[in-house]
Amino acid sequence: MTKYLTGCACCFILLLSVTARAADTDSSTDASADTAASVDRMGMMERRLNSQEQRISELESEREAAATMAKQHAERTLEIEEELDATRLELDELASQLLSPPPQKKLEIYGFFDTTFYKAWYGHENSVLKSAHLPYSTFMMSHVNLYFSSQMSDTLSALVETGFSFSPLGFETNVPVDAYSYNEETGEMAFIPGLGDTGEYERVDTMVPGGITSTTVRYGSVSIVRAYLDWGPREWLNFRVGQYLTPYGIWNVEHASTVLLGVYYPNLMHWDLVPASQLGVQAFGRIFPSDYLQLSYALTLSNGRGPTSTVMDWDENKGMGARLQLDFTKGKLRIVAGSYGYFGKYSDGERRAEIYLNSDLTRHYKNGSPLGSSIIFSNKYSEYIITFDLEVALAGFEFFGEAVHRKVDYIVHAPMHPDAQFVQTGTYSESRRAANHFSQSAYGILAYRLPISAIAPVKITPYVGVDWLAPDDPLKWFDQTTLRGGVNVKPSPFVAIKAEGIVDKFDDVLGGKMTSVSAQLAVSF
Amino acid sequence: MRRHLQNGFEFIPMLVLILLALTLGASGRAQSPNPEPIYVIANKGFPADALTASQAKRIFLKQQRSVNGTPVMPINARRTSLLRKQFDERLLQMTVVDELSYWEDQKMQHGMQVPTEIRDTVRAVFSAPIGISYCFQSEFKASAAKILLKI
């Protein structure tokens, strides 16, 4: 095998030698031309190489420049992003300030009004109650109240409530009392001239004829319902100065016909057993002993009750009152119980200017001056009032009620009303005076808000109640019991529609029973 | 006339029946089984770090106007928003209409001014040092406010 391979290699070498010798012989003539072409080509390639190296160098320079620039851009981007974050933050703050509420509103104006339809029926045809309420159905507008409310700062606010009224239009300043004698034989009544109050019937008419460019006008009046400044440095300590609603009970505080459940006011308010408002100062506040409990108080100091209490006081004595209230709320249960006590003095009379003369009608200087004055009181009494109120609400049911006990001690006894004298004694005397007395009244109302979600947001609340009054304990025939029932419908938070029926049970002397129905639309705006 | 009245009173039982029928036919509003939590939030400078539900309710009804002696200002979401609706139902336990009725009553009784309504409640408390408001959990920004209560 080895010998065979060695032989093949020798033959291959000999073949190569023969082939090379033949090639040298064929190309010997083109050698010089090939050499020149190769040199040219090499030169060209060298130039190209140099060009490419230069290009590479340029590209590397550009790449380095680009990297430097990119680095600069990245740094700049970072800076811009930081600036952007800062700007965004500032923008957020600015937007928040624009979005955030103004801490206080300088002035808000709003109000409410109501229109009522009323009809009453009396126990007998000549009921004396008709002298107080006409027996005809009528529409009436009792309230057109405007509020001006301002929150000047976190602790300072003011409220003015004005009441526009058609009064004194229609006010009867004198309803004469005619006397009749009954003839038992004929059964007829005969007018007795000269007996009773024979004065003229007087009613205020505010109509003013219009001019060429206007129609006839019936002017009305504006009353200041309340006007006060509140300063509240602490939750538990606030001060109120001005004319304010007396902080007693429920009805007097709820106040507006859009808030009140029923149409008729309770008897204790009809009879003004507690002054509805006072002019003076008040301190009030509240604390929260626990999550469910709130204790409130109010202390009042005012002119008290008087014929001109909002202008001037007719005595040095000031009306003083204090209220305590407990408010317990847990889940759907709410219990509010309160009490208000008041002591004050009512004084009414007239002022007189006087001149002092000697017996020879010369000026008398004994007191330093011949001129003087005096105050003559015609009615003066002290009154002590205590009120209680309770409100319990649970699962749509609500019970609320108030009670008032008032004691009147005369210092200067007022003349007794002629009608009261006649009923009480059967006679009339100018010298007969009103007696010290107690006044008491209480009412309770049970209401239930129907859970009818199908007609939401309309709220329907039927209610029933009873109201008892004994305004003057020596005059028992003044006592009155009232049964009431009705429904309050609120189709929106701004509208209340009410319908109510009332049965008043008076003493037979006053005409016995009086039945009335009413409907009211109350609107807040 | 009395007979007329008596006839009128005969309608009362019928009215009661109609109202009862409507009551029985009423159905409660369906609630989502897992509603998104709502945070009662305040500015980081607010004088308290937590409130009870009763405290928060009193503040948003303006029955309490200070916390730890510092006045606070409740800020409501827009009355048409889902947030306001759910907040009212969960904390105040009333509908938005009930709440509006409450404010109408407070205005007439006490001259009270209604809390301001803001669309973006988180931003509002961010800029109002005494502001207290609420937001859905997903809207809360820890950098802008602090949580006082979860409802």
XYZ file of C-alpha atoms in Angstrom:
676
model
C 0.000 0.000 0.000
C 2.809 2.385 0.898
C 4.597 1.613 -2.328
C 1.413 2.389 -4.276
C 0.987 5.855 -2.617
C 4.632 6.766 -3.205
C 4.262 6.013 -6.931
C 1.170 8.202 -7.258
C 2.910 11.226 -5.626
C 5.887 10.954 -8.072
C 3.583 10.935 -11.070
C 1.687 14.009 -9.740
C 4.931 15.969 -9.317
C 6.078 15.175 -12.866
C 2.694 16.283 -14.221
C 2.895 19.604 -12.430
C 6.372 20.272 -13.827
C 5.239 19.692 -17.392
C 2.173 21.954 -16.964
C 4.220 24.843 -15.518
C 6.695 24.768 -18.282
C 3.927 25.026 -20.900
C 2.241 28.062 -19.121
C 5.446 30.049 -18.923
C 5.834 29.714 -22.595
C 2.231 31.106 -23.306
C 2.176 34.231 -21.029
C 5.592 35.630 -21.413
C 4.352 38.197 -23.965
C 1.600 39.883 -21.701
C 3.699 40.184 -18.502
C 4.714 43.795 -18.861
C 1.143 45.001 -19.562
C -0.265 43.124 -16.509
C 2.315 44.646 -14.217
C 1.350 48.221 -15.229
C -2.359 47.517 -14.725
C -1.690 46.061 -11.308
C 0.253 49.141 -10.250
C -2.569 51.387 -11.359
C -5.070 49.281 -9.571
C -3.025 49.232 -6.397
C -2.726 53.018 -6.532
C -6.445 53.342 -6.956
C -7.061 51.004 -4.061
C -4.636 52.902 -1.889
C -6.484 56.135 -2.643
C -9.776 54.520 -1.909
C -8.378 53.155 1.315
C -7.136 56.579 2.307
C -10.508 58.049 1.484
C -12.302 55.438 3.534
C -9.930 55.924 6.447
C -10.595 59.644 6.280
C -14.318 59.006 6.129
C -14.097 56.685 9.094
C -12.203 59.319 10.976
C -14.848 61.863 10.114
C -17.615 59.511 11.167
C -15.893 58.816 14.439
C -15.632 62.520 15.041
C -19.284 62.945 14.216
C -20.203 60.045 16.477
C -18.242 61.554 19.319
C -19.909 64.897 18.692
C -23.307 63.230 18.589
C -22.630 61.392 21.844
C -21.588 64.620 23.468
C -24.706 66.299 22.138
C -26.916 63.413 23.280
C -25.398 63.649 26.718
C -26.083 67.356 26.723
C -29.628 66.711 25.533
C -30.202 64.150 28.273
C -28.964 66.574 30.879
C -31.152 69.301 29.423
C -34.127 66.944 29.325
C -33.591 66.167 32.979
C -33.463 69.844 33.791
C -36.633 70.496 31.772
C -38.418 67.612 33.479
C -37.496 69.023 36.860
C -38.715 72.456 35.798
C -41.885 70.849 34.474
C -42.525 69.090 37.777
C -42.088 72.356 39.608
C -44.409 74.106 37.189
C -46.994 71.345 37.550
C -46.859 71.690 41.305
C -47.341 75.428 41.085
C -50.153 74.875 38.607
C -51.808 72.392 40.979
C -51.643 74.862 43.798
C -53.016 77.601 41.589
C -55.808 75.365 40.312
C -56.631 74.298 43.837
C -56.857 77.874 44.916
C -59.181 78.584 42.038
C -61.224 75.492 42.778
C -61.284 75.888 46.503
C -64.301 77.621 47.961
C -64.150 81.146 49.133
C -63.940 80.769 52.900
C -66.852 83.118 53.474
C -69.687 84.468 51.441
C -70.209 88.124 52.007
C -73.939 88.260 51.481
C -76.710 85.834 50.713
C -80.281 86.887 50.019
C -83.115 84.410 50.167
C -86.515 84.022 51.740
C -89.890 82.351 51.833
C -93.548 83.138 51.350
C -96.808 81.320 51.749
C -100.384 81.471 50.550
C -103.131 79.950 52.642
C -106.742 79.058 52.012
C -108.968 79.022 55.088
C -112.569 78.233 55.887
C -114.239 77.916 59.282
C -117.597 76.669 60.505
C -119.052 77.683 63.838
C -121.126 75.923 66.454
C -124.024 78.296 66.148
C -125.062 81.087 63.873
C -124.215 83.996 66.140
C -121.021 82.594 67.583
C -118.877 85.301 69.137
C -115.912 83.647 67.427
C -117.066 85.248 64.214
C -115.967 88.571 65.658
C -112.417 87.202 65.495
C -112.627 85.199 62.265
C -115.006 85.912 59.443
C -117.173 82.937 58.508
C -116.261 83.154 54.846
C -113.676 81.157 52.991
C -110.648 83.233 52.175
C -107.173 83.226 50.762
C -104.501 84.952 52.760
C -100.807 85.649 52.512
C -99.246 85.669 55.953
C -95.530 85.708 55.204
C -93.263 87.247 52.652
C -89.937 87.131 54.451
C -86.554 88.116 53.098
C -83.257 87.068 54.650
C -79.933 88.850 54.393
C -77.195 86.583 55.675
C -73.504 87.286 55.792
C -70.542 85.236 56.995
C -67.864 87.864 57.370
C -65.230 85.573 58.873
C -64.885 82.169 60.519
C -66.295 83.561 63.734
C -68.350 86.552 62.649
C -71.736 86.485 60.947
C -74.878 88.563 60.706
C -78.501 87.873 59.862
C -81.375 90.204 59.093
C -84.845 88.826 58.449
C -87.534 91.182 57.302
C -91.206 90.432 56.963
C -93.306 92.119 54.316
C -96.969 92.318 55.114
C -100.240 93.701 53.798
C -100.927 94.840 57.365
C -102.321 97.055 58.652
C -104.859 96.669 55.844
C -108.052 95.252 57.274
C -107.038 95.548 60.908
C -110.151 96.192 62.950
C -109.343 98.789 65.553
C -112.775 98.651 67.133
C -115.538 96.083 66.951
C -118.556 97.544 68.775
C -120.490 95.464 71.257
C -124.232 95.784 70.828
C -126.506 94.863 73.716
C -129.810 93.052 73.194
C -132.529 92.124 75.627
C -134.392 88.861 75.352
C -138.135 88.961 75.710
C -139.116 85.680 77.306
C -142.766 86.123 76.354
C -142.225 86.806 72.657
C -138.865 85.064 72.329
C -137.499 88.056 70.484
C -134.300 89.998 70.943
C -134.514 93.770 71.234
C -131.591 96.118 70.720
C -130.766 98.232 73.796
C -129.407 101.587 72.737
C -126.611 103.061 74.823
C -125.561 99.815 76.476
C -122.447 97.966 75.522
C -119.639 99.463 73.464
C -121.406 101.906 71.214
C -118.285 103.147 69.483
C -117.949 103.205 65.748
C -116.705 100.175 63.873
C -113.216 101.021 62.672
C -111.068 99.181 60.175
C -107.807 100.285 58.651
C -107.924 100.968 54.945
C -104.530 101.565 53.381
C -105.755 102.307 49.896
C -104.144 105.295 48.239
C -105.614 106.591 44.979
C -103.242 106.470 42.062
C -102.159 109.427 40.011
C -102.299 109.893 36.269
C -99.481 107.441 35.701
C -100.235 104.874 38.384
C -103.014 102.675 39.660
C -104.563 102.655 43.095
C -102.125 101.330 45.685
C -102.767 99.486 48.913
C -99.625 99.992 50.895
C -98.387 97.472 53.433
C -95.655 97.323 56.032
C -92.229 95.930 56.719
C -91.324 94.360 60.025
C -87.917 93.454 61.357
C -88.346 89.848 62.394
C -84.779 89.542 63.629
C -81.497 91.305 63.107
C -78.347 90.328 64.937
C -74.622 89.893 64.880
C -73.065 86.604 65.956
C -69.548 86.266 67.239
C -68.411 82.743 68.020
C -64.840 82.473 69.252
C -65.460 78.964 70.608
C -67.870 76.141 70.012
C -69.067 76.498 73.580
C -69.111 80.278 73.670
C -70.920 82.503 71.190
C -72.455 85.919 71.547
C -75.465 87.338 69.749
C -76.414 91.013 69.851
C -79.584 92.463 68.357
C -83.109 91.228 67.996
C -83.305 87.446 68.091
C -85.965 84.769 68.249
C -86.436 83.590 71.815
C -84.681 80.223 72.035
C -87.616 78.276 73.386
C -89.506 75.264 72.161
C -89.696 73.933 68.644
C -92.243 75.942 66.698
C -90.751 79.345 67.473
C -87.289 78.193 66.397
C -88.432 76.362 63.252
C -90.181 79.582 62.479
C -90.654 79.463 58.685
C -93.768 78.089 57.009
C -91.589 75.991 54.707
C -90.100 74.293 57.757
C -93.168 74.001 59.960
C -95.140 70.809 59.633
C -98.635 72.252 59.970
C -100.571 75.330 58.969
C -101.902 76.534 62.317
C -99.637 77.834 64.995
C -99.900 76.218 68.416
C -102.132 78.000 70.928
C -99.199 78.886 73.148
C -97.883 80.987 70.271
C -101.276 82.448 69.371
C -101.526 83.685 72.925
C -97.909 84.898 73.125
C -97.333 83.033 76.356
C -93.614 83.493 75.721
C -92.188 86.537 73.937
C -91.464 85.370 70.394
C -88.436 87.612 70.040
C -86.318 89.804 72.245
C -83.978 92.712 71.778
C -80.744 92.428 73.714
C -77.806 90.083 74.020
C -77.498 86.339 74.116
C -74.702 83.932 74.961
C -74.964 80.421 73.644
C -72.895 77.372 72.881
C -72.659 73.618 72.871
C -70.416 70.792 73.914
C -70.184 67.161 72.884
C -69.661 64.946 75.932
C -69.817 61.830 73.758
C -70.267 60.753 70.181
C -74.024 60.622 70.574
C -74.660 63.462 72.946
C -74.783 67.206 72.505
C -75.516 69.684 75.275
C -76.512 73.228 74.393
C -77.248 76.301 76.397
C -78.432 79.860 75.827
C -78.566 82.814 78.185
C -80.682 85.795 77.207
C -80.755 89.343 78.512
C -83.157 91.765 76.862
C -85.676 94.532 77.205
C -88.138 91.756 77.780
C -91.761 92.107 76.884
C -93.174 95.580 76.457
C -95.320 97.780 74.261
C -92.241 99.285 72.628
C -89.626 96.680 73.533
C -87.758 96.983 70.239
C -87.437 100.727 70.609
C -87.267 101.466 74.320
C -87.814 99.746 77.610
C -90.449 101.071 79.988
C -88.681 99.851 83.112
C -85.204 99.263 84.460
C -85.837 95.589 84.854
C -84.436 93.434 82.089
C -85.868 90.187 80.860
C -83.585 87.287 81.690
C -83.784 83.753 80.398
C -81.828 80.528 80.189
C -82.177 77.474 78.010
C -80.669 74.021 78.340
C -80.986 71.386 75.663
C -79.930 67.787 75.365
C -79.608 66.175 71.957
C -79.075 62.423 71.724
C -78.584 60.897 68.286
C -77.713 57.291 67.609
C -78.491 55.638 64.313
C -82.035 56.532 63.329
C -83.008 57.494 66.851
C -82.947 61.139 67.800
C -84.131 62.596 71.083
C -84.048 66.315 71.770
C -85.236 67.644 75.097
C -85.034 71.255 76.174
C -86.262 73.765 78.658
C -86.305 77.555 78.740
C -86.961 79.689 81.791
C -87.695 83.397 81.637
C -88.293 86.177 84.076
C -89.252 89.690 83.075
C -91.366 92.684 83.815
C -93.926 94.208 81.511
C -94.592 97.909 81.891
C -96.913 100.145 79.947
C -98.056 103.653 80.599
C -97.622 107.164 79.408
C -95.169 109.960 79.916
C -96.223 113.383 81.034
C -94.444 116.700 80.982
C -95.361 118.858 83.969
C -95.123 122.483 85.017
C -95.098 123.465 88.666
C -96.767 126.649 89.828
C -97.288 128.336 93.109
C -100.755 129.192 94.333
C -100.441 132.606 92.724
C -99.568 130.854 89.445
C -95.956 132.000 89.555
C -93.305 129.471 88.742
C -92.454 127.040 91.500
C -88.751 126.333 91.987
C -88.799 124.033 94.969
C -87.360 121.126 92.952
C -84.919 123.415 91.159
C -87.055 123.869 88.068
C -90.685 124.693 87.343
C -90.549 122.020 84.620
C -90.642 118.317 85.241
C -92.031 115.017 84.068
C -93.596 111.856 85.334
C -94.428 108.386 84.099
C -97.865 107.010 84.815
C -98.109 103.248 84.556
C -101.404 101.747 83.517
C -100.261 98.151 83.333
C -97.310 96.559 85.017
C -96.656 92.962 85.900
C -93.918 90.448 86.515
C -93.987 87.207 84.596
C -92.278 83.916 85.298
C -92.214 81.423 82.460
C -90.944 77.898 82.181
C -91.175 75.877 78.966
C -90.381 72.287 78.083
C -90.017 70.724 74.690
C -89.406 67.194 73.506
C -88.756 65.706 70.112
C -88.339 61.998 69.434
C -87.681 60.680 65.949
C -87.286 57.045 64.995
C -87.694 55.146 61.735
C -89.871 57.735 60.034
C -91.959 58.451 63.114
C -91.623 61.753 64.870
C -93.253 62.985 68.011
C -92.771 66.517 69.220
C -94.446 68.684 71.754
C -94.104 71.707 73.969
C -95.481 72.828 77.291
C -95.558 76.293 78.826
C -96.371 77.432 82.320
C -96.574 81.170 82.933
C -97.286 83.102 86.098
C -98.394 86.740 85.966
C -98.159 88.894 89.095
C -99.542 92.393 88.614
C -97.794 95.375 90.086
C -100.202 97.786 88.416
C -103.305 95.834 87.476
C -104.502 96.413 83.941
C -108.162 97.179 83.286
C -110.157 94.025 82.795
C -111.454 93.606 79.272
C -115.160 94.571 79.061
C -116.124 91.336 77.282
C -114.329 89.274 79.907
C -116.038 91.233 82.662
C -119.419 90.651 81.121
C -118.896 86.933 80.718
C -117.327 86.557 84.147
C -119.624 88.744 86.216
C -122.497 89.832 84.021
C -121.658 93.449 84.713
C -119.148 96.012 83.567
C -117.120 98.430 85.618
C -114.311 100.717 84.497
C -112.534 100.179 87.788
C -112.479 96.394 87.549
C -108.946 95.101 87.091
C -107.344 91.961 85.759
C -106.298 89.451 88.383
C -103.006 87.653 88.850
C -103.165 84.401 86.987
C -101.460 81.375 85.556
C -101.365 80.562 81.877
C -100.694 77.047 80.714
C -100.597 75.319 77.401
C -99.255 72.123 75.892
C -99.409 70.402 72.564
C -98.168 67.197 71.029
C -97.978 66.107 67.408
C -97.266 62.661 66.027
C -96.092 62.498 62.430
C -94.987 59.708 60.142
C -93.067 60.152 56.939
C -94.349 57.601 54.477
C -91.520 55.472 53.053
C -92.690 55.696 49.464
C -89.521 55.573 47.430
C -91.574 55.065 44.268
C -92.450 58.753 44.251
C -89.113 60.052 45.551
C -88.091 62.767 46.116
C -91.642 63.664 47.132
C -92.036 63.408 50.897
C -95.475 62.831 52.379
C -95.964 63.238 56.096
C -99.397 62.828 57.652
C -99.799 63.961 61.243
C -102.251 64.247 64.100
C -102.064 66.330 67.225
C -103.772 67.737 70.249
C -103.348 71.193 71.749
C -104.606 72.354 75.124
C -104.736 75.899 76.449
C -105.733 77.530 79.731
C -104.678 81.153 79.223
C -106.078 82.640 82.420
C -106.879 80.340 85.303
C -109.596 82.541 86.917
C -111.356 82.677 83.553
C -111.955 78.990 82.969
C -114.274 79.641 80.057
C -111.227 80.727 78.066
C -109.882 77.168 78.104
C -109.568 75.568 74.732
C -108.776 72.137 73.367
C -107.785 71.677 69.758
C -107.600 68.503 67.705
C -105.712 68.692 64.470
C -104.825 66.410 61.624
C -103.286 66.990 58.279
C -100.718 66.075 55.714
C -97.523 67.800 54.665
C -96.263 67.122 51.151
C -92.842 68.276 50.008
C -92.401 67.698 46.290
C -89.024 69.405 46.472
C -86.802 70.868 49.193
C -88.149 74.299 48.292
C -91.891 73.715 48.325
C -94.291 72.530 51.010
C -97.966 71.868 50.411
C -100.105 71.347 53.465
C -103.709 70.512 54.176
C -105.023 70.552 57.696
C -108.287 70.186 59.537
C -108.880 71.513 63.008
C -111.589 71.116 65.580
C -111.457 73.725 68.352
C -113.467 73.027 71.447
C -114.283 76.239 73.297
C -116.546 76.801 76.228
C -120.170 77.268 75.202
C -119.864 80.886 76.284
C -117.464 81.383 73.404
C -119.559 79.536 70.898
C -118.666 75.935 71.545
C -117.055 74.111 68.676
C -115.324 75.673 65.716
C -114.232 73.555 62.786
C -111.891 74.824 60.156
C -109.906 73.551 57.226
C -106.953 75.113 55.554
C -104.507 74.495 52.784
C -101.174 76.185 52.375
C -98.452 76.499 49.799
C -95.117 77.558 51.239
C -92.112 78.295 49.058
C -88.510 79.041 49.874
C -86.358 80.757 47.305
C -122.505 71.944 56.557
C -121.673 69.458 59.269
C -123.018 66.665 57.069
C -120.787 67.916 54.301
C -117.840 67.682 56.615
C -118.746 64.183 57.679
C -118.878 63.115 54.054
C -115.466 64.636 53.600
C -114.025 62.647 56.462
C -115.203 59.410 54.831
C -112.434 59.865 52.290
C -109.760 59.642 54.947
C -109.738 55.805 55.271
C -109.554 55.539 51.489
C -106.612 57.930 51.408
C -104.866 55.892 54.102
C -105.386 52.704 52.071
C -103.934 54.292 48.946
C -100.896 55.499 50.831
C -100.407 52.086 52.437
C -100.615 50.425 49.037
C -97.989 52.749 47.692
C -95.858 52.055 50.752
C -96.080 48.291 50.353
C -95.284 48.565 46.681
C -92.207 50.585 47.338
C -88.848 48.974 46.956
C -85.529 49.930 48.416
C -82.659 51.097 46.285
C -80.295 48.351 45.313
C -76.814 48.787 46.705
C -73.615 47.540 45.159
C -72.311 44.573 47.204
C -68.780 46.003 47.405
C -68.954 49.761 46.991
C -65.704 51.637 46.698
C -64.643 53.057 50.048
C -64.958 56.768 50.623
C -62.323 58.643 52.576
C -63.139 61.661 54.671
C -60.101 63.804 53.978
C -58.606 67.032 55.160
C -55.680 69.312 54.628
C -52.454 68.016 56.133
C -52.611 70.895 58.580
C -56.011 69.799 59.898
C -56.016 69.778 63.709
C -56.926 66.087 64.017
C -55.689 62.847 62.488
C -58.932 60.929 62.817
C -62.643 61.528 63.285
C -65.481 59.331 64.370
C -68.453 58.944 62.079
C -70.588 60.985 64.485
C -68.071 63.818 64.503
C -67.836 63.807 60.730
C -71.614 63.798 60.409
C -71.928 66.752 62.771
C -69.264 68.687 60.868
C -70.891 68.098 57.478
C -74.263 69.145 58.899
C -72.653 72.203 60.519
C -73.796 71.064 63.934
C -70.143 71.189 64.955
C -67.941 73.887 63.521
C -64.576 73.307 65.167
C -62.215 70.461 65.965
C -59.827 70.788 68.878
C -60.654 74.476 69.031
C -59.883 75.158 65.373
C -62.700 76.175 63.018
C -63.304 73.725 60.201
C -64.986 74.224 56.863
C -66.931 71.343 55.292
C -66.656 71.129 51.517
C -69.139 69.025 49.609
C -68.845 67.310 46.266
C -71.246 68.431 43.568
C -74.814 67.502 44.431
C -75.211 65.712 41.094
C -72.156 63.507 41.602
C -72.109 59.834 42.531
C -69.627 60.657 45.289
C -72.057 63.061 46.981
C -74.907 60.579 46.684
C -72.953 57.745 48.250
C -71.420 59.966 50.923
C -74.858 61.219 51.965
C -76.261 57.726 52.137
C -73.333 56.222 54.023
C -72.396 58.948 56.504
C -75.378 61.266 56.769
C -77.857 58.421 56.251
C -80.011 60.562 54.003
C -80.549 61.136 50.328
C -79.169 64.193 48.554
C -82.692 65.615 48.411
C -83.051 65.073 52.151
C -79.792 66.900 52.658
C -80.930 69.816 50.495
C -84.151 69.964 52.519
C -82.071 70.017 55.667
C -80.083 73.005 54.398
C -83.212 74.871 53.334
C -84.545 74.405 56.852
C -81.266 75.512 58.421
C -81.206 78.633 56.261
C -84.693 79.608 57.357
C -84.206 78.739 61.008
C -80.704 79.960 61.694
C -79.577 81.864 58.630
C -76.961 79.173 58.111
C -75.014 79.186 54.884
C -74.822 75.990 52.858
C -71.363 74.368 52.485
C -69.629 75.067 49.202
C -69.695 72.418 46.502
C -66.500 71.570 44.612
C -65.915 69.109 41.817
C -62.351 68.230 42.803
C -62.583 67.743 46.558
C -59.004 66.529 46.958
C -57.582 69.690 45.475
C -60.010 71.735 47.534
C -58.740 70.406 50.857
C -55.168 70.601 49.551
C -55.457 74.367 49.338
C -57.895 75.042 52.182
C -56.109 74.642 55.528
C -59.373 74.269 57.471
C -61.175 72.365 54.763
C -62.625 68.911 55.250
C -64.128 66.912 52.426
C -64.303 63.406 51.018
C -63.301 61.386 47.974
C -63.402 57.912 46.586
C -60.454 55.719 47.515
C -59.191 55.717 43.905
C -59.128 59.528 43.801
C -57.131 59.970 46.970
C -53.622 61.445 46.701
C -51.474 60.982 49.756
C -49.348 63.968 48.802
C -52.354 66.295 48.826
C -54.424 65.353 51.899
C -54.742 63.046 54.847
C -57.407 60.510 55.690
C -59.550 61.106 58.756
C -62.145 58.414 58.313
C -62.971 55.565 55.960
C -66.625 54.892 55.263
